[in-house]
Tab-separated table of C-alpha atoms in Angstrom:
chain	number	residue	atom	x	y	z
A	1	MET	CA	-64.388	37.669	-28.524
A	2	GLY	CA	-65.757	35.645	-25.634
A	3	ALA	CA	-67.497	36.912	-22.569
A	4	PRO	CA	-65.367	39.067	-20.206
A	5	LEU	CA	-63.615	37.277	-17.342
A	6	THR	CA	-65.414	37.326	-14.058
A	7	PRO	CA	-63.487	38.874	-11.132
A	8	LEU	CA	-63.246	35.473	-9.383
A	9	LEU	CA	-61.778	33.718	-12.421
A	10	TYR	CA	-59.351	36.582	-12.956
A	11	LEU	CA	-58.212	36.280	-9.332
A	12	CYS	CA	-57.650	32.513	-9.720
A	13	LEU	CA	-55.493	33.030	-12.794
A	14	LEU	CA	-53.382	35.523	-10.883
A	15	LEU	CA	-52.926	33.074	-8.003
A	16	VAL	CA	-51.738	30.122	-10.138
A	17	PRO	CA	-48.102	31.367	-10.539
A	18	CYS	CA	-47.981	32.145	-6.835
A	19	LEU	CA	-49.178	28.657	-5.975
A	20	LEU	CA	-46.555	27.145	-8.279
A	21	LEU	CA	-43.840	29.183	-6.614
A	22	LEU	CA	-45.146	28.182	-3.201
A	23	GLU	CA	-45.146	24.504	-4.231
A	24	GLU	CA	-41.551	24.778	-5.462
A	25	ALA	CA	-40.522	26.509	-2.253
A	26	HIS	CA	-41.935	23.651	-0.194
A	27	ALA	CA	-40.707	20.920	-2.555
A	28	PRO	CA	-37.345	20.424	-0.789
A	29	SER	CA	-38.980	18.914	2.263
A	30	ARG	CA	-40.438	16.217	0.043
A	31	HIS	CA	-37.337	15.371	-1.981
A	32	GLY	CA	-35.194	13.234	0.239
A	33	GLY	CA	-33.185	15.923	1.992
A	34	ILE	CA	-32.689	18.343	-0.925
A	35	SER	CA	-33.336	21.112	1.573
A	36	LEU	CA	-30.117	22.590	2.949
A	37	ARG	CA	-31.988	23.018	6.211
A	38	SER	CA	-32.574	19.257	6.561
A	39	GLN	CA	-28.888	18.593	5.844
A	40	HIS	CA	-27.994	21.271	8.393
A	41	MET	CA	-30.079	19.520	11.057
A	42	ALA	CA	-28.703	16.052	10.231
A	43	LEU	CA	-25.125	17.252	10.699
A	44	LEU	CA	-25.955	19.108	13.921
A	45	HIS	CA	-27.604	15.965	15.282
A	46	TRP	CA	-24.452	13.948	14.535
A	47	LYS	CA	-22.309	16.576	16.210
A	48	ALA	CA	-24.518	16.388	19.326
A	49	THR	CA	-23.886	12.636	19.639
A	50	LEU	CA	-20.078	12.956	19.692
A	51	ALA	CA	-18.288	12.309	22.973
A	52	SER	CA	-16.428	15.618	22.797
A	53	LEU	CA	-16.431	18.616	20.492
A	54	PRO	CA	-13.388	18.686	18.201
A	55	PRO	CA	-11.946	22.185	17.669
A	56	GLN	CA	-12.674	21.909	13.939
A	57	MET	CA	-16.390	21.697	14.717
A	58	THR	CA	-16.738	24.946	16.692
A	59	SER	CA	-18.124	26.602	13.563
A	60	TRP	CA	-20.911	24.012	13.356
A	61	GLN	CA	-23.654	26.235	14.776
A	62	GLU	CA	-27.412	26.550	14.342
A	63	ASN	CA	-27.140	30.156	13.138
A	64	ILE	CA	-24.362	29.501	10.599
A	65	SER	CA	-24.935	27.920	7.202
A	66	PRO	CA	-23.237	24.493	6.945
A	67	CYS	CA	-21.584	25.802	3.768
A	68	ASN	CA	-19.503	28.019	6.077
A	69	TRP	CA	-18.568	25.248	8.507
A	70	THR	CA	-15.027	23.911	8.771
A	71	GLY	CA	-14.743	20.619	6.891
A	72	ILE	CA	-17.952	21.073	4.891
A	73	MET	CA	-18.216	21.983	1.226
A	74	CYS	CA	-21.394	22.833	-0.630
A	75	THR	CA	-22.241	22.918	-4.318
A	76	ALA	CA	-25.203	24.342	-6.228
A	77	VAL	CA	-27.127	21.570	-7.992
A	78	ARG	CA	-29.884	21.790	-10.549
A	79	HIS	CA	-33.311	20.837	-9.213
A	80	GLY	CA	-36.116	21.786	-11.551
A	81	ARG	CA	-35.886	25.533	-12.150
A	82	ARG	CA	-33.830	26.031	-9.018
A	83	ARG	CA	-30.139	25.583	-8.191
A	84	PRO	CA	-30.160	24.987	-4.422
A	85	TRP	CA	-26.957	24.640	-2.405
A	86	VAL	CA	-26.348	21.161	-0.986
A	87	VAL	CA	-23.659	19.536	1.163
A	88	THR	CA	-21.297	17.516	-1.067
A	89	ASP	CA	-18.101	17.089	1.015
A	90	ILE	CA	-17.269	16.184	4.598
A	91	SER	CA	-13.513	16.443	5.119
A	92	LEU	CA	-12.356	16.243	8.736
A	93	PRO	CA	-9.198	14.100	8.818
A	94	ASP	CA	-7.139	14.102	12.026
A	95	ALA	CA	-9.885	15.972	13.858
A	96	GLY	CA	-10.169	13.815	16.990
A	97	ILE	CA	-13.806	12.895	16.294
A	98	HIS	CA	-15.012	10.344	18.837
A	99	GLY	CA	-18.357	8.843	17.937
A	100	THR	CA	-20.222	6.530	15.609
A	101	LEU	CA	-21.287	6.821	12.003
A	102	GLY	CA	-24.609	5.198	12.838
A	103	GLU	CA	-25.775	8.510	14.318
A	104	LEU	CA	-25.283	10.315	11.009
A	105	ASN	CA	-28.472	10.306	8.932
A	106	PHE	CA	-27.017	9.587	5.521
A	107	SER	CA	-30.436	9.637	3.844
A	108	ALA	CA	-30.651	13.358	4.699
A	109	LEU	CA	-27.400	13.969	2.794
A	110	PRO	CA	-28.154	12.529	-0.659
A	111	PHE	CA	-25.606	14.662	-2.506
A	112	LEU	CA	-22.552	13.681	-0.494
A	113	ALA	CA	-19.781	12.835	-2.937
A	114	TYR	CA	-16.713	12.991	-0.684
A	115	ILE	CA	-16.136	11.754	2.885
A	116	ASN	CA	-12.694	11.941	4.470
A	117	LEU	CA	-12.698	11.021	8.173
A	118	HIS	CA	-9.199	9.556	8.125
A	119	ASN	CA	-7.418	9.198	11.486
A	120	ASN	CA	-10.186	9.875	13.964
A	121	SER	CA	-11.715	7.784	16.754
A	122	LEU	CA	-14.829	6.509	15.050
A	123	TYR	CA	-16.077	3.290	16.613
A	124	GLY	CA	-18.941	0.872	16.146
A	125	VAL	CA	-19.950	-0.663	12.838
A	126	LEU	CA	-19.909	0.722	9.343
A	127	PRO	CA	-23.673	1.254	8.950
A	128	ALA	CA	-25.509	-0.285	6.032
A	129	SER	CA	-27.365	3.017	5.645
A	130	ILE	CA	-24.259	4.489	3.997
A	131	SER	CA	-25.539	2.773	0.861
A	132	SER	CA	-28.061	5.616	0.462
A	133	LEU	CA	-25.226	7.924	-0.668
A	134	SER	CA	-25.704	7.229	-4.356
A	135	GLN	CA	-23.405	10.110	-5.387
A	136	LEU	CA	-20.486	9.072	-3.169
A	137	SER	CA	-17.192	8.787	-5.069
A	138	TYR	CA	-14.608	9.009	-2.243
A	139	LEU	CA	-14.764	7.305	1.159
A	140	ASP	CA	-11.770	7.277	3.520
A	141	LEU	CA	-12.433	5.913	7.008
A	142	SER	CA	-8.924	4.569	7.588
A	143	PHE	CA	-7.153	4.846	10.953
A	144	ASN	CA	-10.264	4.584	13.113
A	145	HIS	CA	-11.729	1.927	15.433
A	146	LEU	CA	-14.509	0.548	13.274
A	147	LYS	CA	-15.471	-3.066	13.931
A	148	GLY	CA	-17.851	-5.675	12.596
A	149	GLN	CA	-18.343	-6.678	8.992
A	150	ILE	CA	-18.198	-4.600	5.863
A	151	PRO	CA	-21.913	-4.392	4.977
A	152	SER	CA	-22.885	-5.988	1.679
A	153	GLU	CA	-24.938	-2.861	0.976
A	154	ILE	CA	-21.698	-1.018	0.246
A	155	GLY	CA	-21.995	-2.590	-3.192
A	156	ASP	CA	-24.827	-0.114	-3.900
A	157	LEU	CA	-22.381	2.818	-4.051
A	158	GLN	CA	-22.211	2.652	-7.828
A	159	ASN	CA	-20.238	5.895	-8.189
A	160	LEU	CA	-17.545	5.023	-5.657
A	161	ARG	CA	-14.021	5.458	-6.996
A	162	GLN	CA	-11.852	5.286	-3.885
A	163	LEU	CA	-12.518	3.174	-0.791
A	164	GLY	CA	-10.150	3.312	2.193
A	165	LEU	CA	-10.863	1.251	5.333
A	166	SER	CA	-7.307	0.529	6.508
A	167	PHE	CA	-6.232	0.356	10.155
A	168	ASN	CA	-9.568	-0.503	11.692
A	169	ARG	CA	-10.865	-3.620	13.473
A	170	LEU	CA	-13.109	-4.940	10.745
A	171	THR	CA	-13.860	-8.662	10.694
A	172	GLY	CA	-15.772	-11.108	8.546
A	173	LEU	CA	-15.603	-11.548	4.791
A	174	ILE	CA	-14.985	-9.174	1.922
A	175	PRO	CA	-18.523	-8.913	0.499
A	176	ALA	CA	-18.897	-10.197	-3.038
A	177	SER	CA	-21.065	-7.135	-3.698
A	178	LEU	CA	-17.877	-5.066	-3.990
A	179	GLY	CA	-17.778	-6.491	-7.498
A	180	ASN	CA	-20.615	-4.079	-8.355
A	181	LEU	CA	-18.382	-1.021	-7.803
A	182	THR	CA	-17.217	-0.912	-11.387
A	183	MET	CA	-16.008	2.714	-11.126
A	184	LEU	CA	-13.599	1.848	-8.300
A	185	THR	CA	-9.918	2.730	-8.843
A	186	ASP	CA	-8.559	2.280	-5.279
A	187	LEU	CA	-9.543	-0.579	-2.950
A	188	VAL	CA	-7.547	-0.311	0.268
A	189	ILE	CA	-8.481	-2.471	3.299
A	190	HIS	CA	-5.061	-2.894	4.899
A	191	GLN	CA	-4.475	-3.922	8.550
A	192	ASN	CA	-7.808	-5.276	9.706
A	193	MET	CA	-9.003	-8.761	10.683
A	194	ILE	CA	-10.789	-9.603	7.447
A	195	SER	CA	-10.932	-13.341	6.772
A	196	GLY	CA	-12.090	-15.760	4.114
A	197	PRO	CA	-11.261	-15.724	0.410
A	198	ILE	CA	-10.733	-12.855	-1.985
A	199	PRO	CA	-14.035	-12.780	-3.909
A	200	GLU	CA	-13.779	-13.680	-7.581
A	201	GLU	CA	-16.141	-10.781	-8.231
A	202	ILE	CA	-13.248	-8.371	-7.613
A	203	GLY	CA	-12.155	-9.347	-11.110
A	204	ARG	CA	-15.069	-7.284	-12.496
A	205	LEU	CA	-13.509	-4.030	-11.258
A	206	VAL	CA	-11.657	-3.347	-14.475
A	207	ASN	CA	-10.846	0.266	-13.516
A	208	LEU	CA	-8.912	-0.719	-10.405
A	209	GLN	CA	-5.429	0.741	-10.136
A	210	ILE	CA	-4.658	-0.173	-6.513
A	211	ILE	CA	-5.640	-3.252	-4.488
A	212	GLN	CA	-4.292	-3.386	-0.954
A	213	LEU	CA	-5.765	-6.139	1.207
A	214	SER	CA	-2.579	-6.730	3.192
A	215	ASN	CA	-2.150	-7.629	6.881
A	216	ASN	CA	-5.461	-9.408	7.328
A	217	THR	CA	-6.244	-13.126	7.705
A	218	LEU	CA	-7.397	-13.808	4.157
A	219	GLY	CA	-7.053	-17.413	3.016
A	220	GLY	CA	-7.466	-19.566	-0.047
A	221	LEU	CA	-6.198	-18.919	-3.548
A	222	ILE	CA	-5.672	-15.708	-5.461
A	223	PRO	CA	-8.634	-15.656	-7.870
A	224	LYS	CA	-7.583	-16.048	-11.496
A	225	THR	CA	-10.083	-13.285	-12.273
A	226	LEU	CA	-7.590	-10.731	-10.939
A	227	GLY	CA	-5.863	-11.193	-14.276
A	228	ASN	CA	-8.716	-9.129	-15.782
A	229	LEU	CA	-7.577	-6.002	-13.934
A	230	THR	CA	-5.294	-4.765	-16.649
A	231	GLN	CA	-5.216	-1.180	-15.327
A	232	LEU	CA	-3.749	-2.314	-12.004
A	233	ASN	CA	-0.591	-0.538	-10.804
A	234	ASP	CA	-0.253	-1.954	-7.265
A	235	LEU	CA	-1.275	-5.411	-6.010
A	236	LEU	CA	-0.507	-5.700	-2.296
A	237	LEU	CA	-1.654	-8.898	-0.563
A	238	PHE	CA	1.179	-9.379	1.936
A	239	GLY	CA	0.659	-10.574	5.490
A	240	ASN	CA	-2.240	-12.971	4.964
A	241	GLN	CA	-2.717	-16.745	4.835
A	242	LEU	CA	-3.151	-17.056	1.082
A	243	SER	CA	-1.947	-20.320	-0.419
A	244	GLY	CA	-1.579	-22.299	-3.618
A	245	HIS	CA	0.410	-21.338	-6.669
A	246	ILE	CA	0.861	-17.754	-7.799
A	247	PRO	CA	-1.559	-17.662	-10.743
A	248	LYS	CA	-0.023	-17.227	-14.172
A	249	GLU	CA	-2.926	-14.902	-15.023
A	250	LEU	CA	-1.136	-12.136	-13.099
A	251	GLY	CA	1.124	-11.939	-16.133
A	252	ARG	CA	-1.678	-10.047	-17.909
A	253	LEU	CA	-1.356	-7.067	-15.533
A	254	VAL	CA	0.806	-5.153	-17.970
A	255	HIS	CA	0.706	-1.868	-16.010
A	256	LEU	CA	1.686	-3.444	-12.697
A	257	GLN	CA	4.461	-1.609	-10.872
A	258	ILE	CA	4.342	-3.206	-7.411
A	259	LEU	CA	3.564	-6.859	-6.682
A	260	ASP	CA	3.805	-7.763	-2.995
A	261	LEU	CA	2.705	-11.283	-2.054
A	262	SER	CA	5.110	-11.661	0.879
A	263	SER	CA	4.353	-13.383	4.200
A	264	ASN	CA	1.747	-15.830	2.915
A	265	ASP	CA	1.763	-19.576	2.211
A	266	PHE	CA	2.264	-19.560	-1.542
A	267	SER	CA	3.963	-22.618	-3.006
A	268	GLY	CA	5.208	-23.759	-6.365
A	269	PRO	CA	7.530	-21.956	-8.745
A	270	ILE	CA	7.728	-18.312	-9.709
A	271	PRO	CA	5.454	-18.161	-12.776
A	272	ILE	CA	7.341	-17.225	-15.943
A	273	SER	CA	4.370	-15.067	-16.985
A	274	ILE	CA	5.162	-12.365	-14.419
A	275	THR	CA	8.488	-11.776	-16.144
A	276	ASN	CA	6.453	-10.094	-18.907
A	277	LEU	CA	5.522	-7.250	-16.531
A	278	THR	CA	8.202	-4.897	-17.736
A	279	ASN	CA	6.784	-1.855	-15.896
A	280	MET	CA	7.273	-3.522	-12.512
A	281	ASN	CA	9.694	-1.785	-10.150
A	282	GLN	CA	9.076	-3.738	-6.923
A	283	LEU	CA	8.643	-7.512	-6.620
A	284	PHE	CA	8.208	-9.007	-3.152
A	285	LEU	CA	7.661	-12.771	-2.791
A	286	LEU	CA	9.550	-13.166	0.489
A	287	GLU	CA	8.471	-15.451	3.348
A	288	ASN	CA	6.473	-18.008	1.414
A	289	GLU	CA	7.084	-21.609	0.310
A	290	VAL	CA	8.112	-20.762	-3.247
A	291	THR	CA	10.191	-23.518	-4.871
A	292	GLY	CA	12.138	-24.075	-8.063
A	293	LEU	CA	14.682	-21.935	-9.852
A	294	ILE	CA	14.957	-18.191	-10.197
A	295	PRO	CA	13.757	-17.692	-13.780
A	296	PRO	CA	16.488	-16.148	-15.963
A	297	GLU	CA	13.638	-14.189	-17.578
A	298	LEU	CA	13.504	-12.010	-14.442
A	299	GLY	CA	16.306	-10.159	-16.188
A	300	ASN	CA	13.626	-8.765	-18.540
A	301	LEU	CA	12.232	-6.592	-15.725
A	302	ASN	CA	14.672	-3.802	-16.388
A	303	MET	CA	12.667	-1.229	-14.380
A	304	LEU	CA	12.986	-3.319	-11.206
A	305	ASN	CA	14.617	-1.566	-8.255
A	306	ARG	CA	13.669	-3.924	-5.423
A	307	LEU	CA	13.682	-7.734	-5.705
A	308	HIS	CA	12.998	-9.648	-2.479
A	309	LEU	CA	12.759	-13.450	-2.617
A	310	LYS	CA	14.163	-14.249	0.836
A	311	ARG	CA	12.893	-17.030	3.142
A	312	ASN	CA	11.560	-19.398	0.508
A	313	GLN	CA	12.768	-22.775	-0.785
A	314	ILE	CA	14.300	-21.562	-4.032
A	315	THR	CA	16.999	-23.832	-5.430
A	316	GLY	CA	19.610	-23.790	-8.145
A	317	PRO	CA	22.084	-21.082	-9.109
A	318	MET	CA	21.621	-17.345	-9.403
A	319	PRO	CA	21.072	-16.627	-13.091
A	320	PRO	CA	23.630	-14.164	-14.524
A	321	GLU	CA	20.697	-12.472	-16.288
A	322	LEU	CA	19.984	-10.709	-12.963
A	323	ALA	CA	22.808	-8.390	-14.043
A	324	ASN	CA	20.386	-6.919	-16.605
A	325	LEU	CA	18.506	-5.268	-13.718
A	326	THR	CA	20.675	-2.193	-13.802
A	327	MET	CA	18.113	-0.082	-11.881
A	328	LEU	CA	18.205	-2.495	-8.935
A	329	ASN	CA	18.735	-0.979	-5.460
A	330	GLU	CA	17.970	-4.071	-3.362
A	331	LEU	CA	18.556	-7.751	-4.151
A	332	SER	CA	17.557	-10.054	-1.293
A	333	LEU	CA	17.770	-13.834	-1.768
A	334	TYR	CA	18.464	-14.590	1.906
A	335	ALA	CA	17.495	-17.958	3.452
A	336	ASN	CA	16.864	-20.159	0.425
A	337	ARG	CA	18.677	-23.201	-0.997
A	338	ILE	CA	20.598	-21.393	-3.701
A	339	THR	CA	23.745	-23.118	-4.931
A	340	GLY	CA	26.637	-22.316	-7.197
A	341	PRO	CA	28.797	-19.186	-7.334
A	342	ILE	CA	27.910	-15.513	-7.135
A	343	PRO	CA	27.759	-14.403	-10.787
A	344	THR	CA	30.614	-12.075	-11.705
A	345	GLU	CA	28.104	-10.129	-13.789
A	346	LEU	CA	26.467	-8.710	-10.640
A	347	GLY	CA	29.352	-6.252	-10.522
A	348	ILE	CA	27.635	-4.113	-13.149
A	349	LEU	CA	24.665	-3.392	-10.842
A	350	LEU	CA	26.076	0.020	-10.024
A	351	ASN	CA	22.875	1.250	-8.323
A	352	LEU	CA	22.782	-1.648	-5.863
A	353	GLN	CA	22.705	-0.628	-2.189
A	354	VAL	CA	21.698	-3.922	-0.543
A	355	LEU	CA	22.980	-7.350	-1.579
A	356	ALA	CA	21.661	-10.050	0.775
A	357	LEU	CA	22.647	-13.622	-0.183
A	358	SER	CA	23.082	-15.111	3.292
A	359	SER	CA	21.952	-18.524	4.559
A	360	ASN	CA	22.132	-20.365	1.257
A	361	GLN	CA	24.534	-22.949	-0.152
A	362	ILE	CA	26.528	-20.563	-2.312
A	363	SER	CA	30.035	-21.739	-3.191
A	364	GLY	CA	33.026	-20.435	-5.105
A	365	SER	CA	34.857	-17.211	-4.386
A	366	ILE	CA	33.655	-13.640	-3.909
A	367	PRO	CA	33.859	-11.939	-7.313
A	368	LYS	CA	36.299	-9.038	-7.488
A	369	SER	CA	33.677	-7.215	-9.556
A	370	LEU	CA	31.565	-6.568	-6.431
A	371	GLY	CA	34.085	-3.863	-5.605
A	372	ASN	CA	32.673	-1.853	-8.519
A	373	ILE	CA	29.324	-1.399	-6.728
A	374	THR	CA	30.397	1.798	-4.997
A	375	LYS	CA	26.855	2.638	-3.790
A	376	LEU	CA	26.692	-0.618	-1.815
A	377	VAL	CA	25.655	-0.034	1.823
A	378	THR	CA	24.916	-3.582	3.032
A	379	LEU	CA	26.655	-6.804	1.947
A	380	GLN	CA	25.395	-10.010	3.565
A	381	LEU	CA	27.082	-13.262	2.534
A	382	PHE	CA	27.130	-15.074	5.886
A	383	ASP	CA	26.333	-18.775	6.356
A	384	ASN	CA	27.288	-20.071	2.931
A	385	GLN	CA	30.146	-22.203	1.585
A	386	ILE	CA	32.174	-19.411	0.027
A	387	THR	CA	35.904	-20.058	-0.354
A	388	GLY	CA	38.966	-18.103	-1.400
A	389	SER	CA	40.138	-14.725	-0.173
A	390	ILE	CA	38.451	-11.385	0.385
A	391	PRO	CA	39.019	-9.224	-2.715
A	392	LYS	CA	41.193	-6.137	-2.371
A	393	THR	CA	38.619	-4.353	-4.540
A	394	PHE	CA	36.401	-4.101	-1.445
A	395	GLY	CA	38.521	-1.075	-0.579
A	396	LYS	CA	36.541	0.875	-3.206
A	397	LEU	CA	33.251	0.409	-1.316
A	398	GLN	CA	33.280	3.868	0.218
A	399	SER	CA	29.536	3.774	1.036
A	400	ILE	CA	29.605	0.363	2.722
A	401	GLN	CA	28.307	0.298	6.306
A	402	HIS	CA	27.630	-3.393	6.952
A	403	ILE	CA	29.778	-6.335	5.829
A	404	GLN	CA	28.665	-9.734	7.121
A	405	ILE	CA	30.717	-12.609	5.716
A	406	SER	CA	30.805	-14.918	8.752
A	407	GLY	CA	30.199	-18.663	8.608
A	408	ASN	CA	32.011	-19.367	5.335
A	409	LYS	CA	35.335	-20.962	4.342
A	410	LEU	CA	37.243	-17.798	3.546
A	411	SER	CA	41.019	-17.858	3.910
A	412	GLY	CA	43.981	-15.562	3.499
A	413	SER	CA	44.508	-12.186	5.088
A	414	LEU	CA	42.214	-9.221	5.419
A	415	PRO	CA	43.268	-6.700	2.762
A	416	ARG	CA	44.828	-3.537	4.171
A	417	GLU	CA	42.369	-1.634	1.917
A	418	PHE	CA	39.708	-2.380	4.569
A	419	GLY	CA	41.288	0.454	6.532
A	420	ASP	CA	40.024	2.833	3.824
A	421	LEU	CA	36.341	1.991	4.435
A	422	ILE	CA	35.443	5.231	6.174
A	423	SER	CA	31.675	4.499	6.374
A	424	LEU	CA	32.014	1.022	7.895
A	425	VAL	CA	29.838	0.495	10.994
A	426	GLN	CA	29.641	-3.311	11.246
A	427	LEU	CA	32.185	-5.936	10.184
A	428	ASP	CA	31.531	-9.598	10.986
A	429	MET	CA	34.146	-12.058	9.658
A	430	SER	CA	33.772	-14.696	12.371
A	431	ASN	CA	33.870	-18.457	11.725
A	432	ASN	CA	36.173	-18.500	8.730
A	433	SER	CA	39.837	-19.435	8.213
A	434	LEU	CA	41.224	-15.938	7.827
A	435	SER	CA	44.776	-15.320	9.021
A	436	GLY	CA	47.537	-12.755	9.281
A	437	PRO	CA	47.405	-9.383	10.985
A	438	LEU	CA	44.414	-7.075	10.978
A	439	PRO	CA	45.043	-3.748	9.219
A	440	ALA	CA	46.328	-1.252	11.774
A	441	ASN	CA	44.036	1.459	10.443
A	442	ILE	CA	40.831	-0.610	10.371
A	443	CYS	CA	39.269	1.599	13.030
A	444	SER	CA	40.673	4.880	11.780
A	445	GLY	CA	37.421	5.830	10.052
A	446	GLY	CA	35.880	6.365	13.475
A	447	ARG	CA	32.470	4.857	12.655
A	448	LEU	CA	33.127	1.173	13.332
A	449	GLN	CA	30.868	0.023	16.157
A	450	TYR	CA	30.905	-3.762	15.788
A	451	LEU	CA	33.871	-5.959	14.865
A	452	ASN	CA	33.740	-9.757	15.158
A	453	VAL	CA	36.820	-11.755	14.150
A	454	LEU	CA	36.261	-14.817	16.385
A	455	SER	CA	37.081	-18.320	15.148
A	456	ASN	CA	39.736	-17.259	12.686
A	457	MET	CA	43.535	-17.375	12.796
A	458	PHE	CA	44.399	-13.687	12.947
A	459	ASN	CA	47.652	-12.729	14.670
A	460	GLY	CA	49.762	-9.704	15.429
A	461	PRO	CA	49.072	-6.532	17.403
A	462	PHE	CA	45.733	-4.749	17.033
A	463	GLN	CA	44.376	-1.483	18.430
A	464	GLY	CA	40.742	-2.390	19.251
A	465	VAL	CA	37.628	-0.358	18.619
């Protein structure tokens, strides 16, 4: 046995655990905002900078824990031997917040994982300091008034899964650093003033399921690297100034359901490779400079319910293979240079509600089989070179509201079955060679609001609308 402990040494040994506890108690102030108190103060400071106090923020008070505030969620996290409560969520959509994000000290909120400030009145720039939120997985700042560039530092948010910046006033380029966000599933920057090219680095985001960069001023080509995004469900690039050919690499996006490239400057043919995307249900290539034929292989897309190719420079006939698209609700080929007849086979598209073939060079007669499409609401065949008579089978179109067949070479009389079209709202037959009397009961359905029969050879009495 050694010598007995002196009273002073014994006292020191007793004090060691107390000192360790005291050190742990003070540790939060030295660990980057782990203290709930420092997070409390950061949020109160931001609140004080707002132009007016939203009703949702009335609970944000000095004497109330932020974990009990409206729009704030806290979680206990492990920190050494402690499990302190920290702020992890800010969710105040539609709250009427009027202020800037630059006044929010993000470095004091290191455990934030979720920010939803959708549809407020945030203005100013998206601060680069947001990059300090290393745990952030969800960021929705859409429907605000943010301006300036997307900071390149946003590429530091390695855990980010969903990014929503739509309906702001953002300008400048998409930073290439977004390619570092390899956890990202949703990239949505719709309706801003973003310019420049789509960065090739986006092709590294192999977990992406949604890309929406529509209604901006993006230019240049679609990067071939987007073909790497094989988990993609929605690719929405409409309303930009993108050009060049539609890359064949998009044919590798085997899970794609929506492809919308409309209202750009794309040229060249429809790539055959996209006809391999058999999960696709919406294909929009309208309002471009697309040329060439409609690939018969489009008939392989048997899940397709909306096909819009209008306002391009597509030539050649309509392939009868389009009749394989039995799920189709809308077929719009308006304003192209399509020739040849309307395929009789289209009559088996029993789910079709809109058939828009106007302003082409279509010839031949109207197939009687179109009368089988009893769900049809809108039929547009105007400004073509269609001949022959109007089929009596049109009398079966009990859902039809709009029939526009003007500007053709139709002849013969209007079938009396037109008087049975009880849903008809608009009927334009002008500028044809139709003759004979109009059916006496054509207005008996009571819904007809517009009837144009000018520049024909109709005769006989008629009770007008």
